[in-house]
PDB file of C-alpha atoms in Angstrom:
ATOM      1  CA  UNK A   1       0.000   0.000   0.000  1.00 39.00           C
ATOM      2  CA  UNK A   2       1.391   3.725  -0.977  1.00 41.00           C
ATOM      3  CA  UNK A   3       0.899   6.747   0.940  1.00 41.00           C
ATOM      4  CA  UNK A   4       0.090   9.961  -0.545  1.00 43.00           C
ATOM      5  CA  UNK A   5       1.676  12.938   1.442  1.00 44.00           C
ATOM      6  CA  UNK A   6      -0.574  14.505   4.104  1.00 44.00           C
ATOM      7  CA  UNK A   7      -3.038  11.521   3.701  1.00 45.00           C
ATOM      8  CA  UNK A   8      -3.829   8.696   5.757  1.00 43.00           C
ATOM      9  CA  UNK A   9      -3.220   5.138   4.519  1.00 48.00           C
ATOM     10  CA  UNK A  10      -4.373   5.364   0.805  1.00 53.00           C
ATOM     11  CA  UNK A  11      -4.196   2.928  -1.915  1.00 62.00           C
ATOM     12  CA  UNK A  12      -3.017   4.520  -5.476  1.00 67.00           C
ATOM     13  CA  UNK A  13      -5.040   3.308  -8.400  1.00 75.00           C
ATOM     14  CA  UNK A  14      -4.130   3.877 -11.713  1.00 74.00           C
ATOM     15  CA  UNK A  15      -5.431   7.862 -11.075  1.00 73.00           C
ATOM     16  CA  UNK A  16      -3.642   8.085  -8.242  1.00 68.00           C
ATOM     17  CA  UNK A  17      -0.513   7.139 -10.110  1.00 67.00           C
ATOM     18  CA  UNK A  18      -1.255   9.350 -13.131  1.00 65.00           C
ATOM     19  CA  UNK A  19      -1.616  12.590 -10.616  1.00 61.00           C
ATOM     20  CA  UNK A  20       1.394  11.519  -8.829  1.00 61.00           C
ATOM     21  CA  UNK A  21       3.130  11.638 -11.982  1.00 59.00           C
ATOM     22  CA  UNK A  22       1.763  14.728 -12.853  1.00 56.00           C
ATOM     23  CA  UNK A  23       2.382  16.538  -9.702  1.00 54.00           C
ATOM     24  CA  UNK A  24       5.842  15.925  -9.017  1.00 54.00           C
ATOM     25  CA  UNK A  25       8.628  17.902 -10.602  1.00 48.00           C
ATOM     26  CA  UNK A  26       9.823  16.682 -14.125  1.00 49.00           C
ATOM     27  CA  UNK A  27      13.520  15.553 -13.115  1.00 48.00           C
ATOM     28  CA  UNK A  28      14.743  16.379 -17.004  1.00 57.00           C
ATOM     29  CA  UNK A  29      13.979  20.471 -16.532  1.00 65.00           C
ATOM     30  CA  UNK A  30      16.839  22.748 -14.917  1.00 72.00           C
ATOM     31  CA  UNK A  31      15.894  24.462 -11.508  1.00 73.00           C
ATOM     32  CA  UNK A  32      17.359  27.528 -10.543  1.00 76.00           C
ATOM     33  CA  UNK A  33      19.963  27.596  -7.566  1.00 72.00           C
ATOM     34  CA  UNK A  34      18.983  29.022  -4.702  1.00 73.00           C
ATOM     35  CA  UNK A  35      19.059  33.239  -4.208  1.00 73.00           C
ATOM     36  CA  UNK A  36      22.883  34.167  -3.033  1.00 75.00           C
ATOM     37  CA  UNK A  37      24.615  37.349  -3.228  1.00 83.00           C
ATOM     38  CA  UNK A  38      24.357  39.248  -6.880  1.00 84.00           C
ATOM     39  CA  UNK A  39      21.317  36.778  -7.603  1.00 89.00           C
ATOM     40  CA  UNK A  40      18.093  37.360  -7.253  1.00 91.00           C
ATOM     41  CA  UNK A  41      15.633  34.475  -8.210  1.00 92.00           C
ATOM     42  CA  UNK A  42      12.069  34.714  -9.446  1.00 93.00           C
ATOM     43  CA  UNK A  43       9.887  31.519  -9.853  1.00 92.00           C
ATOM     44  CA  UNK A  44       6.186  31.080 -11.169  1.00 91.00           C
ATOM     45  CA  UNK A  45       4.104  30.158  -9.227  1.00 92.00           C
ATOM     46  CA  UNK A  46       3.779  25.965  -8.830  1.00 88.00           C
ATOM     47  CA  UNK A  47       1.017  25.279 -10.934  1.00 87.00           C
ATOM     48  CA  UNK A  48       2.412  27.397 -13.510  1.00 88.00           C
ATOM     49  CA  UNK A  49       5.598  26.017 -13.313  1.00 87.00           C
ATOM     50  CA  UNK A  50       4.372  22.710 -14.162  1.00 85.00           C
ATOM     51  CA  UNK A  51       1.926  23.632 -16.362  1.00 85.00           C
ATOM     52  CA  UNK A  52       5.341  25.102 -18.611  1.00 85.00           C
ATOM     53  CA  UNK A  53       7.137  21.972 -17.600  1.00 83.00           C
ATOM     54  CA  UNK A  54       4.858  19.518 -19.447  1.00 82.00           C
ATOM     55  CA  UNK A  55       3.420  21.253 -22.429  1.00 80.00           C
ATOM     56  CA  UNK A  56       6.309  19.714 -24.703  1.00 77.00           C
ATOM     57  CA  UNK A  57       5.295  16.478 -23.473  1.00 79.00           C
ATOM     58  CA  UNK A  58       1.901  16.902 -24.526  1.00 82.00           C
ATOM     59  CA  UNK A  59       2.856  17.980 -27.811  1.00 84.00           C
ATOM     60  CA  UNK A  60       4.009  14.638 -28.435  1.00 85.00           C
ATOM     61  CA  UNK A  61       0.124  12.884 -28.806  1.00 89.00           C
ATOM     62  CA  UNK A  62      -1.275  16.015 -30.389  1.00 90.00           C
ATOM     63  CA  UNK A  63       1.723  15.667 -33.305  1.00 91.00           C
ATOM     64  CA  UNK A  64       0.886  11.875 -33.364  1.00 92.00           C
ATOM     65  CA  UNK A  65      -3.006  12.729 -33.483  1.00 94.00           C
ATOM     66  CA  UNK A  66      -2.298  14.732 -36.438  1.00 93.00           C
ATOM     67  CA  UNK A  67      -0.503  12.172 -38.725  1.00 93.00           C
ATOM     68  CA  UNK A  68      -2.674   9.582 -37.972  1.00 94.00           C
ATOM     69  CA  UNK A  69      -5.337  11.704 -38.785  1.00 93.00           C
ATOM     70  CA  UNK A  70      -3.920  12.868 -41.895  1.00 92.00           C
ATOM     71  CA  UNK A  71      -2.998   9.191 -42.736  1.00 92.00           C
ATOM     72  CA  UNK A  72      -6.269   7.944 -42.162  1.00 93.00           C
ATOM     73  CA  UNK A  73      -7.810  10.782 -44.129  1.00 92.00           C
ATOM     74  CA  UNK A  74      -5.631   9.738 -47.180  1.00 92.00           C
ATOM     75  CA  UNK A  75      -6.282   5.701 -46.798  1.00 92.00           C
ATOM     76  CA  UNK A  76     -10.324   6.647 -46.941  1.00 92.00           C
ATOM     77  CA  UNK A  77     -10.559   8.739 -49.588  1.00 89.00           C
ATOM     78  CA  UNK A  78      -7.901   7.120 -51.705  1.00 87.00           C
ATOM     79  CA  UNK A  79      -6.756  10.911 -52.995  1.00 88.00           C
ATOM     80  CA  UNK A  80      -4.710  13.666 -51.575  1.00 87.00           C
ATOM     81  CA  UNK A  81      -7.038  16.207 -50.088  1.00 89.00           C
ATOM     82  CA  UNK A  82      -5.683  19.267 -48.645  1.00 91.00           C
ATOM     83  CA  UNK A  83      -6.781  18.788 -45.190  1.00 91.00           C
ATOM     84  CA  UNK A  84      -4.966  15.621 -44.546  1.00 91.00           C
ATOM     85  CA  UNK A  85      -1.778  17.287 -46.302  1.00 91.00           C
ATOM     86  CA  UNK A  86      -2.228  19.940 -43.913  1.00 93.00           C
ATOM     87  CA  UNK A  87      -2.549  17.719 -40.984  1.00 92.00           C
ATOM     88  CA  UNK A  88       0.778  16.068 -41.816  1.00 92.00           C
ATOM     89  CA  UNK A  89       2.666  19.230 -42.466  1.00 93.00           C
ATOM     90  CA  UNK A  90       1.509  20.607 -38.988  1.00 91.00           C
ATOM     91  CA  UNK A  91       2.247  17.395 -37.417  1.00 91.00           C
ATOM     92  CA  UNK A  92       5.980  17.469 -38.869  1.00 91.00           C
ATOM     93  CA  UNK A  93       6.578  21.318 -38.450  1.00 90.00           C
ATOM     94  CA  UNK A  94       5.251  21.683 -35.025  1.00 87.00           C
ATOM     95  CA  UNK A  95       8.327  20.016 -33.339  1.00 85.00           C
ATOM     96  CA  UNK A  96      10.561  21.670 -35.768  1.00 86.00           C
ATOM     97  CA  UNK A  97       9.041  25.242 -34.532  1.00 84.00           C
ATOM     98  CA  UNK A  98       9.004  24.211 -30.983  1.00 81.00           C
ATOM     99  CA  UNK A  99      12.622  22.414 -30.243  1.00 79.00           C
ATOM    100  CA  UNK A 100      15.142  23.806 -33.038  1.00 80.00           C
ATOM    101  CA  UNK A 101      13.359  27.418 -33.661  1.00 77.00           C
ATOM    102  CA  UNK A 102      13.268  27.039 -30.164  1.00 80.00           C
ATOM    103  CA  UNK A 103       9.686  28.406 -29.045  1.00 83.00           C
ATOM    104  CA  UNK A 104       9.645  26.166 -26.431  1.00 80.00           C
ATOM    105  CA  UNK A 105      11.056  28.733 -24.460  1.00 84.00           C
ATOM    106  CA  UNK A 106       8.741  31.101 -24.837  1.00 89.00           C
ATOM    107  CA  UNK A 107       7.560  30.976 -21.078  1.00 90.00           C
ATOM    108  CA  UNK A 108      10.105  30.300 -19.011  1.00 92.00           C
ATOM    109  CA  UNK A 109       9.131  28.998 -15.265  1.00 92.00           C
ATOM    110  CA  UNK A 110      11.877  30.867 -13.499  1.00 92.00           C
ATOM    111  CA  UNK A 111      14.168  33.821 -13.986  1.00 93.00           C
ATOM    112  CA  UNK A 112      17.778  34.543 -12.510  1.00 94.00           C
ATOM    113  CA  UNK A 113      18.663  38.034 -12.452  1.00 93.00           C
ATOM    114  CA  UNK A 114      22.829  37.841 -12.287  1.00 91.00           C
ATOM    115  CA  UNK A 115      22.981  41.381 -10.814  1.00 89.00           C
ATOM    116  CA  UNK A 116      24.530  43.522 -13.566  1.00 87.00           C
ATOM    117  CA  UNK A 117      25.524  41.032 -16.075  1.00 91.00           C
ATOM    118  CA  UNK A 118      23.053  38.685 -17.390  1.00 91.00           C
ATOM    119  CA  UNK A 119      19.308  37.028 -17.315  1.00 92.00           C
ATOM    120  CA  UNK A 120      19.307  33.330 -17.137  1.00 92.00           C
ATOM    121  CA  UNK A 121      15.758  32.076 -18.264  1.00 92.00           C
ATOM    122  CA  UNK A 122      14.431  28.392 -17.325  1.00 91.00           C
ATOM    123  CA  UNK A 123      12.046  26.901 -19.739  1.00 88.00           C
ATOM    124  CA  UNK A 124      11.183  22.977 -20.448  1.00 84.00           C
ATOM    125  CA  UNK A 125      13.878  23.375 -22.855  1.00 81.00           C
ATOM    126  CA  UNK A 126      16.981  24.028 -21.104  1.00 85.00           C
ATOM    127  CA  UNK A 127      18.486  27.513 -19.526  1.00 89.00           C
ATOM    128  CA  UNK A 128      19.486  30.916 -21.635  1.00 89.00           C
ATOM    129  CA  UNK A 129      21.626  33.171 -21.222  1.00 89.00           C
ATOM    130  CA  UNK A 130      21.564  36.429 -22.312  1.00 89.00           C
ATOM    131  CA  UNK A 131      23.827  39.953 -20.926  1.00 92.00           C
ATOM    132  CA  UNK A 132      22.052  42.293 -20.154  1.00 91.00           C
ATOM    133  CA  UNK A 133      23.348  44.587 -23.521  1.00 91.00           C
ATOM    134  CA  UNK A 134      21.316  41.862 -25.166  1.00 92.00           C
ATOM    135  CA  UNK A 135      17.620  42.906 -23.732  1.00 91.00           C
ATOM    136  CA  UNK A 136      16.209  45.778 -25.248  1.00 92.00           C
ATOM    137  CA  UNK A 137      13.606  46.024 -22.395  1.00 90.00           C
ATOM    138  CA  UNK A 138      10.368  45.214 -20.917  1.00 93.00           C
ATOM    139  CA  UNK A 139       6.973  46.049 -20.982  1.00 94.00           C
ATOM    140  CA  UNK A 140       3.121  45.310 -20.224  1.00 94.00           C
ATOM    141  CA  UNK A 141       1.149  43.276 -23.363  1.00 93.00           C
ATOM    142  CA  UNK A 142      -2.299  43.287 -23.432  1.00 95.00           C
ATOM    143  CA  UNK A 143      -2.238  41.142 -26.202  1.00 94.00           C
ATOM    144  CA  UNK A 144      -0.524  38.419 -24.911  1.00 90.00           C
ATOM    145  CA  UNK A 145      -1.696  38.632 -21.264  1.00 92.00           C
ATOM    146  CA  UNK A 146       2.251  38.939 -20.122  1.00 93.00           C
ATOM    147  CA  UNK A 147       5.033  41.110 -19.697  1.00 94.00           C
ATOM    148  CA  UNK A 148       6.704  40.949 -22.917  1.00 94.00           C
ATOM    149  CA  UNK A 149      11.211  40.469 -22.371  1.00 93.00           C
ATOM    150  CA  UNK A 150      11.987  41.852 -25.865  1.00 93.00           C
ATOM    151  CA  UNK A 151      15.766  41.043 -26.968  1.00 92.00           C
ATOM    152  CA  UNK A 152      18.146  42.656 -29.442  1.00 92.00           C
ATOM    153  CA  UNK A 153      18.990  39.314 -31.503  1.00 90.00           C
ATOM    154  CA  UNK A 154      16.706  36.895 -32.442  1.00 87.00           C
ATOM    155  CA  UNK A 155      17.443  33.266 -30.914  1.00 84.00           C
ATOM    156  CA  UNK A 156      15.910  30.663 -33.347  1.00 84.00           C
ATOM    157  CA  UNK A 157      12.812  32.078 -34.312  1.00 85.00           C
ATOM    158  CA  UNK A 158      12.103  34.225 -31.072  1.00 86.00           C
ATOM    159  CA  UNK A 159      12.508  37.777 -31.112  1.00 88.00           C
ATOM    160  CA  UNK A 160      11.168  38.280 -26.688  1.00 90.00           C
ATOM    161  CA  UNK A 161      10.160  35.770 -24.022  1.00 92.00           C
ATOM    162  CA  UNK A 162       6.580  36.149 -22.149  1.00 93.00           C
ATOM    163  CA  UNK A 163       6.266  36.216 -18.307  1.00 94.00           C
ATOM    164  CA  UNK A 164       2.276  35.262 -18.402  1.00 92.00           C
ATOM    165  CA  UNK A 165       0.093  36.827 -15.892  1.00 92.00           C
ATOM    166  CA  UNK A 166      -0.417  33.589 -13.979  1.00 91.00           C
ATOM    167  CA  UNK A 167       3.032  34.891 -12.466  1.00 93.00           C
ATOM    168  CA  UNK A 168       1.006  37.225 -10.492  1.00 90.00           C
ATOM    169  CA  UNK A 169       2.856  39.727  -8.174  1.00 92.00           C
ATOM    170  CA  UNK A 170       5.854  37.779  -8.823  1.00 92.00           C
ATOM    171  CA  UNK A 171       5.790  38.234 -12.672  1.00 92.00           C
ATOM    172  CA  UNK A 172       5.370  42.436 -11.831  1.00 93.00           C
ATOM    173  CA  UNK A 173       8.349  42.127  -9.408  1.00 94.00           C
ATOM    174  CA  UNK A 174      10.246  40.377 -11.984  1.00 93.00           C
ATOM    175  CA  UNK A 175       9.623  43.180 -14.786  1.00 94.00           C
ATOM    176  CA  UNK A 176      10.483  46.188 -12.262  1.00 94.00           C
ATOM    177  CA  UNK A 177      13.466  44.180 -11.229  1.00 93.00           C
ATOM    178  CA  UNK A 178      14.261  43.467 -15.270  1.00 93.00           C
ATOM    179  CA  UNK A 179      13.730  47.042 -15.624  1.00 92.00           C
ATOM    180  CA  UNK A 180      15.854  48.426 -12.552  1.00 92.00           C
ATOM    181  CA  UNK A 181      18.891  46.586 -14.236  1.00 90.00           C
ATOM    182  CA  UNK A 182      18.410  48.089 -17.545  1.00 89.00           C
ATOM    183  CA  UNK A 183      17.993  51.245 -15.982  1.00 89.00           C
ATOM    184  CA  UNK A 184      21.577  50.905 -14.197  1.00 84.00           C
ATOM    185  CA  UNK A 185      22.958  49.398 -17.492  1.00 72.00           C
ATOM    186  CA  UNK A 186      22.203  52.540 -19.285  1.00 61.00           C
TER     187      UNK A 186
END
């Protein structure tokens, strides 16, 4: 018999297993060390930070869903029609955009300020890096419902990186503090 934390003597079904899994921190994505002198760390909050954590893995049976679909679109009507081709292409391109044009970092989960020197953003796809001479700035988006870290270069096929509103008070500390550096950079 397995215990859940904070419950009494609880057998896990198969549910019980799958939120288990779910719950618990994705061992394959970078944290961020603790705050020391010269750092200062900003995390999303928990559900957030999973939420970022595990979209790539979801991607996985939504790309599958898509060329099967497509597949099984072509093997009933015995053509080519253009749905099913563009089912396929979306199903092949998707992980191309996501992992080597690198949108996959779009939100990261947690931000290390490196006091005068450098952002270090944690997303499900690794860590970046970028000096501070790099960031052009931040600022509020309506349209995307975050604060919007726009950089100089673009890196893959992003041009900024979105700290989403579910950040809450820690996302607006994070811009001021994003801000306060540029400010002293200038």
């Amino acid at each position: 018999m397995t215990e859940l934390s904070g419950s009494s003597n609880v057998s896990l079904g198969v549910w019980g297993r799958v939120r288990r899994f779910l719950l618990r921190d994705l061992s394959g994505s970078p944290s961020p060390p603790p705050q020391g002198p010269g750092v200062r760390v900003f995390r999303a909050p928990r559900y957030w930070e999973r939420n970022v954590r595990g979209w790539p893995f979801a991607t996985v049976p939504i790309v599958l869903f898509f060329l099967v679909l497509g597949g099984v679109l072509i093997g009933l009507t015995g053509t080519l029609p253009w749905i099913s081709v563009l089912l396929i292409l979306d199903g092949v391109a998707a992980p191309l955009v996501l992992f080597p044009g690198k949108v996959a970092a779009l939100y990261p989960y947690a931000v290390v300020i490196e006091e005068g020197t450098a952002l270090r953003l944690y997303n499900p796809s690794g860590v970046l890096r970028f000096p501070l001479d790099q960031v052009k700035g931040v600022r509020w988006s309506w349209v995307y419902g975050a604060w919007v870290i726009a950089v100089k270069r673009r890196y893959g096929l992003l041009s900024g990186f979105l700290i989403h509103f579910a950040w809450a008070r820690q996302g607006r500390e994070l811009a001021q503090a994003i801000g306060e550096e540029l400010a002293h950079g200038a």
